[in-house]
Coordinates of C-alpha atoms and ligand atoms in Angstrom, one line a residue:
M25 CA 27.5 6.8 74.9
Q26 CA 30.6 8.8 74.2
S27 CA 30.8 10.8 71.0
Y28 CA 33.9 11.4 69.1
R29 CA 35.0 13.9 66.4
M30 CA 37.7 13.7 63.9
L31 CA 40.7 15.9 63.3
I32 CA 40.9 17.9 60.1
A33 CA 43.1 21.1 59.7
G34 CA 43.6 21.3 63.4
E35 CA 39.7 21.3 64.1
W36 CA 37.7 18.7 65.7
V37 CA 34.8 18.1 63.4
E38 CA 31.9 15.8 62.6
A39 CA 31.6 14.1 59.1
A40 CA 30.2 16.7 56.7
S41 CA 27.1 14.5 56.2
G42 CA 26.7 14.3 60.1
A43 CA 26.7 10.6 60.0
V44 CA 28.1 8.5 62.7
F45 CA 28.7 4.8 63.5
E46 CA 28.8 2.8 66.6
T47 CA 32.0 1.1 67.9
E48 CA 31.7 -1.9 70.0
N49 CA 33.5 -3.4 73.0
P50 CA 34.4 -7.0 72.1
F51 CA 34.2 -8.0 75.7
T52 CA 30.6 -6.9 76.3
G53 CA 29.5 -7.1 72.7
K54 CA 27.9 -3.8 73.2
P55 CA 28.4 -0.4 71.5
W56 CA 30.1 2.2 73.7
A57 CA 31.0 5.2 71.5
L58 CA 29.9 7.1 68.4
I59 CA 32.4 7.7 65.7
P60 CA 32.1 10.1 62.7
R61 CA 31.5 8.3 59.4
A62 CA 33.5 10.2 57.0
G63 CA 32.6 10.4 53.3
V64 CA 34.5 11.4 50.2
A65 CA 34.0 15.1 50.9
D66 CA 35.7 14.6 54.3
V67 CA 38.7 12.9 52.6
D68 CA 39.1 15.8 50.2
K69 CA 39.0 18.2 53.1
A70 CA 41.6 16.3 55.0
V71 CA 43.9 15.9 52.1
A72 CA 43.6 19.6 51.3
A73 CA 44.5 20.4 54.9
A74 CA 47.5 18.1 54.7
Q75 CA 48.6 19.5 51.4
A76 CA 48.3 23.1 52.7
A77 CA 50.2 22.3 55.8
F78 CA 52.9 20.5 53.7
R79 CA 53.4 23.8 51.8
A80 CA 53.1 26.2 54.8
P81 CA 56.2 27.8 56.3
S82 CA 55.0 26.6 59.7
W83 CA 55.9 23.1 58.8
R84 CA 58.1 23.3 55.6
G85 CA 60.1 26.1 57.2
L86 CA 60.8 24.3 60.3
S87 CA 64.5 23.1 60.7
A88 CA 64.9 19.4 60.9
S89 CA 66.0 19.8 64.4
A90 CA 62.8 21.6 65.4
R91 CA 60.8 18.9 63.7
G92 CA 62.7 16.4 65.9
A93 CA 62.0 18.4 69.0
L94 CA 58.2 18.2 68.2
L95 CA 58.4 14.5 67.9
R96 CA 60.3 14.3 71.3
K97 CA 57.7 16.4 72.9
F98 CA 54.9 14.1 71.5
A99 CA 56.8 11.0 72.8
D100 CA 56.8 12.5 76.4
L101 CA 53.1 13.4 76.2
L102 CA 52.4 9.9 75.0
A103 CA 54.4 8.3 78.0
E104 CA 52.3 10.6 80.4
D105 CA 49.1 9.4 78.8
A106 CA 50.0 5.7 78.4
E107 CA 47.6 4.2 81.0
R108 CA 44.6 6.2 79.7
L109 CA 45.3 5.2 76.1
A110 CA 45.8 1.6 77.0
R111 CA 42.5 1.4 78.7
I112 CA 40.6 2.9 75.7
E113 CA 42.3 0.5 73.3
T114 CA 41.4 -2.4 75.6
Q115 CA 37.8 -1.2 75.7
D116 CA 37.5 -0.7 71.9
N117 CA 39.5 -3.6 70.5
G118 CA 39.7 -6.1 73.4
K119 CA 43.5 -6.3 73.6
L120 CA 44.7 -7.4 77.1
I121 CA 45.4 -4.3 79.3
A122 CA 48.7 -6.1 80.2
E123 CA 49.7 -6.1 76.6
M124 CA 48.6 -2.6 76.0
R125 CA 50.5 -1.2 79.0
G126 CA 53.6 -2.9 77.5
Q127 CA 53.0 -1.5 74.1
L128 CA 52.3 2.0 75.3
R129 CA 55.3 2.0 77.6
Y130 CA 57.4 1.1 74.5
M131 CA 55.7 3.3 71.9
P132 CA 57.4 6.6 72.7
Q133 CA 60.7 5.0 71.7
W134 CA 59.6 5.1 68.0
Y135 CA 59.2 8.9 68.2
H136 CA 62.4 9.4 70.1
Y137 CA 64.3 7.3 67.6
F138 CA 62.8 9.0 64.5
A139 CA 63.2 12.3 66.2
G140 CA 66.9 11.6 66.4
L141 CA 66.9 10.7 62.7
A142 CA 65.1 13.9 61.6
D143 CA 68.2 16.0 61.4
K144 CA 70.5 13.3 60.1
I145 CA 68.8 13.1 56.7
E146 CA 71.6 14.1 54.5
G147 CA 72.3 14.3 50.8
R148 CA 75.5 13.4 49.0
V149 CA 78.0 15.2 46.9
I150 CA 78.6 13.1 43.8
P151 CA 82.1 13.3 42.2
I152 CA 80.4 13.7 38.8
D153 CA 82.3 12.7 35.6
K154 CA 81.8 16.0 33.9
P155 CA 84.1 18.9 34.2
G156 CA 83.0 22.3 35.5
V157 CA 79.8 20.8 37.2
F158 CA 78.9 20.4 40.8
N159 CA 76.3 17.7 41.5
F160 CA 74.7 17.0 44.8
T161 CA 71.5 15.3 46.1
R162 CA 68.9 16.4 48.5
E163 CA 66.6 14.1 50.4
E164 CA 63.1 15.5 50.4
P165 CA 59.7 14.5 51.8
L166 CA 57.1 13.1 49.6
G167 CA 54.2 15.3 50.6
V168 CA 50.9 14.0 51.9
V169 CA 51.1 10.4 53.2
T170 CA 48.0 8.5 54.0
A171 CA 48.3 5.9 56.7
I172 CA 45.7 3.2 56.6
T173 CA 45.8 0.9 59.7
P174 CA 44.0 -2.1 60.9
W175 CA 42.4 -3.0 64.3
N176 CA 44.7 -5.5 65.8
S177 CA 47.3 -3.1 67.2
P178 CA 45.8 0.3 66.3
L179 CA 48.2 2.7 67.9
M180 CA 51.4 0.7 67.4
L181 CA 50.9 0.0 63.7
A182 CA 50.1 3.7 63.1
T183 CA 53.1 4.7 65.1
W184 CA 55.3 2.7 62.7
K185 CA 54.1 5.0 59.9
L186 CA 53.5 8.3 61.6
A187 CA 56.9 8.5 63.3
P188 CA 59.1 8.1 60.2
A189 CA 56.7 10.0 57.9
L190 CA 56.7 13.1 60.2
A191 CA 60.5 12.9 60.9
A192 CA 61.0 13.0 57.1
G193 CA 58.9 16.2 56.9
N194 CA 55.7 14.8 55.3
T195 CA 52.2 15.5 56.4
V196 CA 49.7 12.8 57.1
V197 CA 46.0 11.8 56.7
W198 CA 45.5 8.8 58.9
K199 CA 42.5 6.5 58.6
P200 CA 42.3 4.0 61.5
S201 CA 40.1 0.9 61.2
E202 CA 36.4 1.3 61.6
Y203 CA 36.7 -1.2 64.4
S204 CA 39.3 0.8 66.4
S205 CA 39.0 4.5 65.9
A206 CA 38.5 5.7 69.4
S207 CA 42.1 5.3 70.6
A208 CA 43.3 7.0 67.4
L209 CA 41.1 10.1 68.0
E210 CA 42.4 10.3 71.6
F211 CA 46.0 10.0 70.3
G212 CA 45.3 12.8 67.9
K213 CA 44.8 15.2 70.8
L214 CA 48.6 14.7 71.7
F215 CA 49.8 16.0 68.3
E216 CA 47.9 19.2 68.9
K217 CA 49.2 19.4 72.5
A218 CA 52.8 18.8 71.3
G219 CA 52.5 21.8 69.0
F220 CA 52.4 20.3 65.5
P221 CA 51.0 22.9 63.2
P222 CA 47.3 22.4 62.2
G223 CA 46.9 20.0 59.2
V224 CA 50.2 18.2 59.7
V225 CA 48.3 15.2 61.2
N226 CA 44.7 14.7 60.1
I227 CA 42.6 11.7 61.4
I228 CA 39.5 10.7 59.5
T229 CA 37.4 7.8 60.6
G230 CA 35.0 5.7 58.6
F231 CA 34.7 2.6 56.5
G232 CA 37.4 1.3 54.2
N233 CA 34.9 0.5 51.4
E234 CA 33.4 4.0 51.5
I235 CA 36.5 6.3 51.8
G236 CA 39.5 4.0 51.1
E237 CA 39.3 4.3 47.4
R238 CA 39.2 8.1 47.4
L239 CA 42.1 8.3 49.9
V240 CA 44.4 6.0 47.9
S241 CA 43.5 7.5 44.5
H242 CA 43.4 11.2 45.6
P243 CA 45.8 13.1 43.2
D244 CA 47.4 15.1 46.1
V245 CA 48.2 12.0 48.2
A246 CA 51.9 11.2 47.4
K247 CA 52.2 7.8 49.2
V248 CA 50.2 5.1 50.9
A249 CA 51.3 3.3 54.0
F250 CA 49.0 0.4 54.5
T251 CA 48.6 -2.5 57.0
G252 CA 45.8 -4.9 56.7
G253 CA 44.5 -8.0 55.1
D254 CA 46.2 -9.2 51.8
R255 CA 43.0 -8.9 49.6
T256 CA 42.5 -5.4 50.7
G257 CA 46.2 -4.7 50.3
Q258 CA 46.1 -5.9 46.8
G259 CA 43.3 -3.6 46.0
V260 CA 45.2 -0.7 47.5
Y261 CA 48.3 -1.6 45.6
E262 CA 46.4 -1.7 42.2
L263 CA 44.7 1.5 42.9
A264 CA 47.9 3.2 43.9
A265 CA 49.6 2.0 40.7
R266 CA 47.0 3.9 38.6
S267 CA 48.3 7.1 40.0
I268 CA 52.0 5.9 40.2
K269 CA 52.2 6.2 44.0
P270 CA 54.7 4.5 46.1
V271 CA 53.3 2.2 48.8
T272 CA 54.4 0.2 51.8
L273 CA 52.2 -2.7 52.4
E274 CA 52.2 -5.0 55.5
L275 CA 49.8 -7.8 54.8
G276 CA 50.0 -10.6 57.3
G277 CA 51.3 -14.1 57.0
K278 CA 51.2 -17.9 57.9
S279 CA 54.5 -17.9 59.9
A280 CA 56.2 -21.2 60.8
N281 CA 57.6 -21.7 64.3
I282 CA 60.0 -24.7 63.8
V283 CA 60.9 -26.9 66.7
F284 CA 64.0 -29.1 66.0
D285 CA 64.8 -32.3 68.0
D286 CA 67.8 -30.5 69.7
A287 CA 65.5 -27.7 71.0
D288 CA 64.9 -27.0 74.7
L289 CA 61.3 -28.2 74.6
D290 CA 60.1 -26.0 77.6
D291 CA 61.3 -22.9 75.9
A292 CA 59.9 -23.9 72.6
V293 CA 56.5 -24.5 74.1
K294 CA 56.6 -21.0 75.5
G295 CA 57.6 -19.6 72.2
V296 CA 54.9 -21.4 70.3
V297 CA 52.2 -20.4 72.8
S298 CA 53.3 -16.8 72.7
G299 CA 53.4 -16.9 68.9
I300 CA 49.7 -18.0 68.5
F301 CA 47.7 -17.2 71.6
A302 CA 49.1 -13.7 72.4
A303 CA 46.5 -11.2 71.2
S304 CA 44.3 -14.2 70.6
G305 CA 46.3 -14.9 67.4
Q306 CA 45.2 -11.6 65.9
T307 CA 48.7 -10.6 64.9
C308 CA 50.3 -10.4 61.5
I309 CA 53.2 -12.3 62.9
A310 CA 51.2 -15.1 64.5
G311 CA 53.1 -18.3 64.5
S312 CA 50.1 -20.2 63.2
R313 CA 52.0 -23.3 62.0
A314 CA 54.2 -25.2 64.5
L315 CA 56.5 -27.5 62.4
V316 CA 57.7 -30.2 64.9
H317 CA 60.4 -32.8 64.3
R318 CA 59.0 -36.3 64.4
A319 CA 61.5 -37.5 67.0
I320 CA 60.1 -35.1 69.6
H321 CA 56.6 -34.6 68.2
D322 CA 54.6 -36.5 70.8
A323 CA 56.6 -35.2 73.8
F324 CA 56.3 -31.6 72.5
V325 CA 52.6 -31.9 71.9
E326 CA 52.0 -33.2 75.4
K327 CA 53.9 -30.4 77.0
L328 CA 52.3 -27.8 74.7
L329 CA 48.7 -29.0 75.5
A330 CA 49.5 -29.0 79.2
F331 CA 50.8 -25.4 79.0
A332 CA 48.0 -24.1 76.7
R333 CA 45.4 -25.5 79.1
T334 CA 46.7 -23.1 81.8
A335 CA 45.6 -20.0 79.8
R336 CA 43.3 -17.8 81.6
I337 CA 40.7 -16.5 79.3
G338 CA 38.3 -13.7 80.1
D339 CA 38.0 -9.9 80.7
P340 CA 40.8 -8.1 78.9
A341 CA 40.7 -5.2 81.3
Q342 CA 41.8 -7.5 84.2
D343 CA 45.5 -7.6 84.9
D344 CA 45.8 -11.3 85.1
T345 CA 43.8 -12.3 82.0
Q346 CA 46.0 -14.1 79.4
V347 CA 43.6 -14.6 76.4
G348 CA 41.1 -12.0 75.4
P349 CA 38.3 -11.7 72.9
I350 CA 38.3 -11.6 69.1
T351 CA 38.1 -7.9 68.2
T352 CA 35.3 -8.0 65.6
K353 CA 32.2 -10.0 65.1
P354 CA 33.0 -10.8 61.4
Q355 CA 36.4 -12.1 62.5
L356 CA 34.8 -14.3 65.2
A357 CA 32.7 -15.9 62.4
K358 CA 35.8 -16.3 60.2
V359 CA 37.9 -17.9 63.0
L360 CA 35.0 -20.4 63.8
D361 CA 34.6 -21.1 60.0
Y362 CA 38.3 -22.0 59.8
I363 CA 38.0 -24.4 62.7
E364 CA 35.2 -26.2 60.8
I365 CA 37.3 -26.1 57.6
A366 CA 40.2 -27.8 59.5
K367 CA 38.0 -30.5 60.9
A368 CA 36.6 -31.2 57.5
E369 CA 40.0 -31.4 56.1
G370 CA 40.9 -34.2 58.5
A371 CA 43.0 -32.2 60.9
E372 CA 42.7 -33.7 64.5
L373 CA 41.4 -31.3 67.1
A374 CA 43.6 -31.6 70.2
L375 CA 42.4 -28.5 72.1
G376 CA 39.6 -26.0 72.1
G377 CA 37.7 -25.7 68.8
K378 CA 34.6 -23.7 69.9
R379 CA 33.4 -20.4 70.8
A380 CA 34.3 -19.9 74.5
V381 CA 31.2 -19.3 76.5
A382 CA 32.7 -19.6 80.2
A383 CA 31.1 -17.4 82.8
Q384 CA 34.1 -15.0 82.7
C385 CA 33.7 -14.4 79.0
G386 CA 30.3 -12.9 79.5
E387 CA 28.7 -11.9 76.1
G388 CA 32.1 -11.4 74.6
W389 CA 33.5 -12.7 71.3
F390 CA 35.8 -15.3 72.5
V391 CA 37.3 -18.4 70.8
E392 CA 38.9 -21.2 72.9
P393 CA 42.7 -21.6 72.3
T394 CA 42.6 -24.2 69.6
I395 CA 45.2 -26.8 68.5
F396 CA 45.1 -29.1 65.6
T397 CA 47.5 -31.9 65.1
G398 CA 48.2 -34.1 62.1
V399 CA 47.9 -31.1 59.8
R400 CA 49.3 -31.5 56.3
P401 CA 51.0 -28.7 54.6
G402 CA 48.6 -28.5 51.7
M403 CA 45.5 -28.1 53.8
R404 CA 43.7 -24.7 53.8
I405 CA 44.4 -24.4 57.6
A406 CA 48.0 -24.6 56.9
Q407 CA 48.0 -22.2 54.0
E408 CA 45.5 -19.4 54.8
E409 CA 45.7 -16.7 57.4
V410 CA 43.2 -17.3 60.1
F411 CA 44.0 -14.4 62.4
G412 CA 42.8 -16.1 65.6
P413 CA 43.9 -18.5 68.3
V414 CA 44.2 -21.5 66.1
L415 CA 47.5 -23.5 65.8
S416 CA 48.2 -26.1 63.2
I417 CA 50.9 -28.7 64.2
I418 CA 52.8 -30.2 61.2
P419 CA 55.3 -32.9 61.7
F420 CA 58.6 -33.1 59.6
E421 CA 61.4 -35.6 59.2
D422 CA 64.5 -33.5 58.5
D423 CA 65.8 -30.0 58.0
E424 CA 65.2 -29.9 54.3
E425 CA 61.5 -30.8 54.7
A426 CA 61.2 -28.2 57.4
I427 CA 62.5 -25.6 55.1
A428 CA 60.2 -26.7 52.3
I429 CA 57.1 -26.7 54.5
A430 CA 58.0 -23.4 56.1
N431 CA 58.7 -21.7 52.7
G432 CA 55.6 -23.4 51.1
T433 CA 53.0 -20.6 51.4
I434 CA 52.4 -17.4 49.6
Y435 CA 53.4 -15.5 52.6
G436 CA 56.8 -14.6 54.1
L437 CA 56.4 -12.3 57.1
A438 CA 58.2 -14.2 59.9
A439 CA 59.5 -17.5 61.1
G440 CA 60.8 -18.9 64.4
V441 CA 63.5 -21.5 64.9
W442 CA 64.0 -23.6 68.1
T443 CA 67.5 -25.3 68.2
K444 CA 70.7 -25.3 70.2
S445 CA 72.7 -25.8 67.1
I446 CA 74.4 -22.5 65.9
N447 CA 75.0 -24.1 62.4
R448 CA 71.3 -24.9 62.1
A449 CA 70.3 -21.5 63.4
L450 CA 72.5 -19.7 60.8
T451 CA 71.4 -22.0 58.0
M452 CA 67.7 -21.5 58.9
S453 CA 68.1 -17.7 59.1
Q454 CA 69.5 -17.8 55.6
R455 CA 67.1 -20.2 53.9
L456 CA 63.8 -19.2 55.4
E457 CA 61.9 -16.8 53.1
A458 CA 60.7 -14.4 55.7
G459 CA 61.4 -10.7 56.5
T460 CA 62.1 -11.6 60.2
V461 CA 63.6 -14.7 61.6
W462 CA 63.7 -15.4 65.4
I463 CA 65.9 -18.0 66.8
N464 CA 65.0 -19.4 70.2
T465 CA 62.6 -16.4 70.7
Y466 CA 59.4 -15.2 69.0
R467 CA 57.5 -11.9 68.5
A468 CA 60.4 -9.5 69.3
T469 CA 60.2 -6.2 67.5
S470 CA 62.0 -2.9 68.0
Y471 CA 62.0 0.6 66.7
M472 CA 65.6 -0.1 65.6
S473 CA 65.1 -3.2 63.5
P474 CA 63.5 -3.3 60.1
F475 CA 60.2 -5.1 59.9
G476 CA 58.3 -6.2 56.7
G477 CA 57.4 -9.1 54.5
Y478 CA 58.8 -11.3 51.8
K479 CA 56.5 -12.5 49.1
R480 CA 52.8 -11.7 49.5
S481 CA 53.4 -10.5 53.1
G482 CA 54.2 -7.1 51.7
I483 CA 56.4 -4.4 50.3
G484 CA 58.9 -2.1 52.1
R485 CA 60.1 -2.0 55.6
E486 CA 58.9 -0.3 58.9
S487 CA 61.1 0.6 61.9
G488 CA 65.0 0.9 61.8
L489 CA 67.1 3.2 59.7
T490 CA 65.7 1.9 56.5
A491 CA 62.2 3.0 57.3
I492 CA 62.7 6.7 57.0
R493 CA 63.8 6.1 53.3
E494 CA 60.3 4.9 52.6
Y495 CA 59.1 8.5 53.3
L496 CA 61.8 10.4 51.3
Q497 CA 62.6 11.0 47.7
E498 CA 66.1 11.9 46.2
K499 CA 66.7 14.9 44.1
S500 CA 69.8 15.4 42.0
V501 CA 70.9 19.0 41.7
W502 CA 73.4 20.1 39.0
I503 CA 75.3 23.4 39.0
D504 CA 77.5 24.6 36.4
I505 CA 80.7 26.1 37.9
S506 CA 82.6 26.6 34.7
G507 CA 80.8 29.8 33.9
Q508 CA 80.7 28.8 30.2
V509 CA 77.2 27.8 29.0
P510 CA 78.0 25.9 25.8
N511 CA 76.5 26.6 22.3
P512 CA 73.6 24.0 22.3
F513 CA 74.0 23.6 18.4
V514 CA 77.5 22.4 18.8
Q515 CA 77.6 18.7 19.9
R516 CA 80.2 18.1 22.9
Ligands
LIG5 O1 41.2 -5.9 57.2 P1 41.2 -4.8 56.0 P2 39.8 -6.5 57.9 C1 43.8 -9.8 57.9 C2 43.2 -10.8 58.8 C3 41.7 -10.4 58.8 C4 41.5 -9.9 57.4 C5 40.3 -9.0 57.3 O2 43.4 -12.1 58.1 O3 40.8 -11.6 58.9 O4 42.7 -9.2 57.1 O5 40.4 -8.0 58.3 C6 40.9 -0.3 55.4 N1 40.6 0.9 50.4 N2 44.4 -8.8 58.6 O6 38.7 -6.7 57.0 O7 40.0 -4.7 55.3 C7 40.1 -0.6 56.6 O8 39.1 0.3 56.8 C8 41.4 1.4 51.3 C9 45.8 -8.7 58.7 O9 39.6 -5.7 59.2 O10 42.5 -5.0 55.4 C10 41.1 -0.7 57.7 O11 41.5 0.7 58.0 N3 41.4 0.9 52.6 C11 46.5 -7.7 59.3 C12 42.3 -1.3 56.9 O12 42.0 -1.1 55.5 C13 40.5 0.0 52.9 C14 45.7 -6.8 60.2 C15 42.5 -2.7 57.2 O13 41.4 -3.5 56.9 C16 39.6 -0.6 52.0 C17 44.3 -6.8 60.1 C18 39.8 -0.1 50.6 N4 39.0 -0.6 49.6 C19 43.6 -7.8 59.3 N5 38.9 -1.6 52.6 C20 47.9 -7.5 59.5 N6 48.7 -7.5 58.4 O14 48.3 -7.4 60.6 C21 39.3 -1.6 53.8 N7 40.2 -0.6 54.0

């Protein structure tokens, strides 16, 4: 079994306690590597290293352009190492190799984009209302940022945090999910190779319930950037509030993919399938509710079932596999539980509904692509995030009802709209309460476009121009140019 170490202050180290944990391959169900199990002492060491690096001239003294150059160098190394990292991630979290190759090919763009922004972070001169005074602003980094990331897209979701945080001049303590630490530790080697000073990026591995609290509440951590489940996110937010820390939170959803009666049904079928069965539904943007206009409901469902049945399930490391395993054992149990809940609520099972045990699934943690029809908006299966390949089809009568159902959850991460009408497309883009609305497409994201949630789906935005603001603070500088400091006892 392979043994990993974590990255603190530029050194590859074991946990102070020497403890390790096993990480498992979801396709074989077997452990394949040992990961350091950090404790509170390791958190403190990593934060101290990041704090020292933040203040050191080797980072603080770098010009913004030099910071950008480091990020570009990192992007190039990442591109060179893409295939290897893709394979490790597939082995550790069961994502399809085909998807991982796509992600890794695209990921360097985040570093290039934010490298380009690094030396365009500018303050303003304020035409202040007081005579004899010059006032300007500086945009400054926050300090030590902790990035806490989940297992569903380990490197990509970390990239969304690391690229802007570093471009803005912060230092980072990154804690990947305990279910997907290996690729993070491999990734860490590239920061070293690119020439980032020691301590600028630290990676500590371990369990959220053991070290999460210390990371979030540490007095020297200036900001928390978190992606994960909404309960955990709520706890992180409450804890961060106690020490008045800014947060960005990305907390999943129950996104609606709305198919109108004027849609191209073949396209809509592809969009709905990609929305829920890609990554076996383990994406925050999963289109887990298909809202379908009654006039086309039966025709749409027939086409959808026919297409969904063609999905090739199996070994995620094979190029032509289309549906891979569930990443974690608890998640497998959770998905199967929700299937039972849906049945008990009276939803009609139209496809799948079981743990997949086909020969090509081996001992892996697979769930059959599952589709429920006749789902009512108030059912738990239509309200709660399953995070698995389980689609709920909900019929609707008209546009108003579609909007009411789509907006009728606590979440607001994304929505899809399938229509040929430009009026309807624009109206929907305005009225849907979601941070991202896709029209006649689904799942598109880019380093250039802001991503984040409305309502309980989160706070703040990742990617795009606005993302770098999440990692900066504004300082106002006042300079007296009158040369006359007034008598403080005389009111002006
Ligand atoms: O996530 P957690 P889990 C949803 C999905 C899934 C559910 C649970 O519905 O079924 O969350 O998944 C760290 N303080 N999403 O349990 O716990 C943890 O170590 C600080 C949605 O895996 O949110 C990991 O690094 N950190 C989603 C990270 O939080 C703590 C992605 C996320 O784990 C902590 C994943 C604590 N007290 C799951 N406890 C999305 N938005 O895409 C845990 N962590």
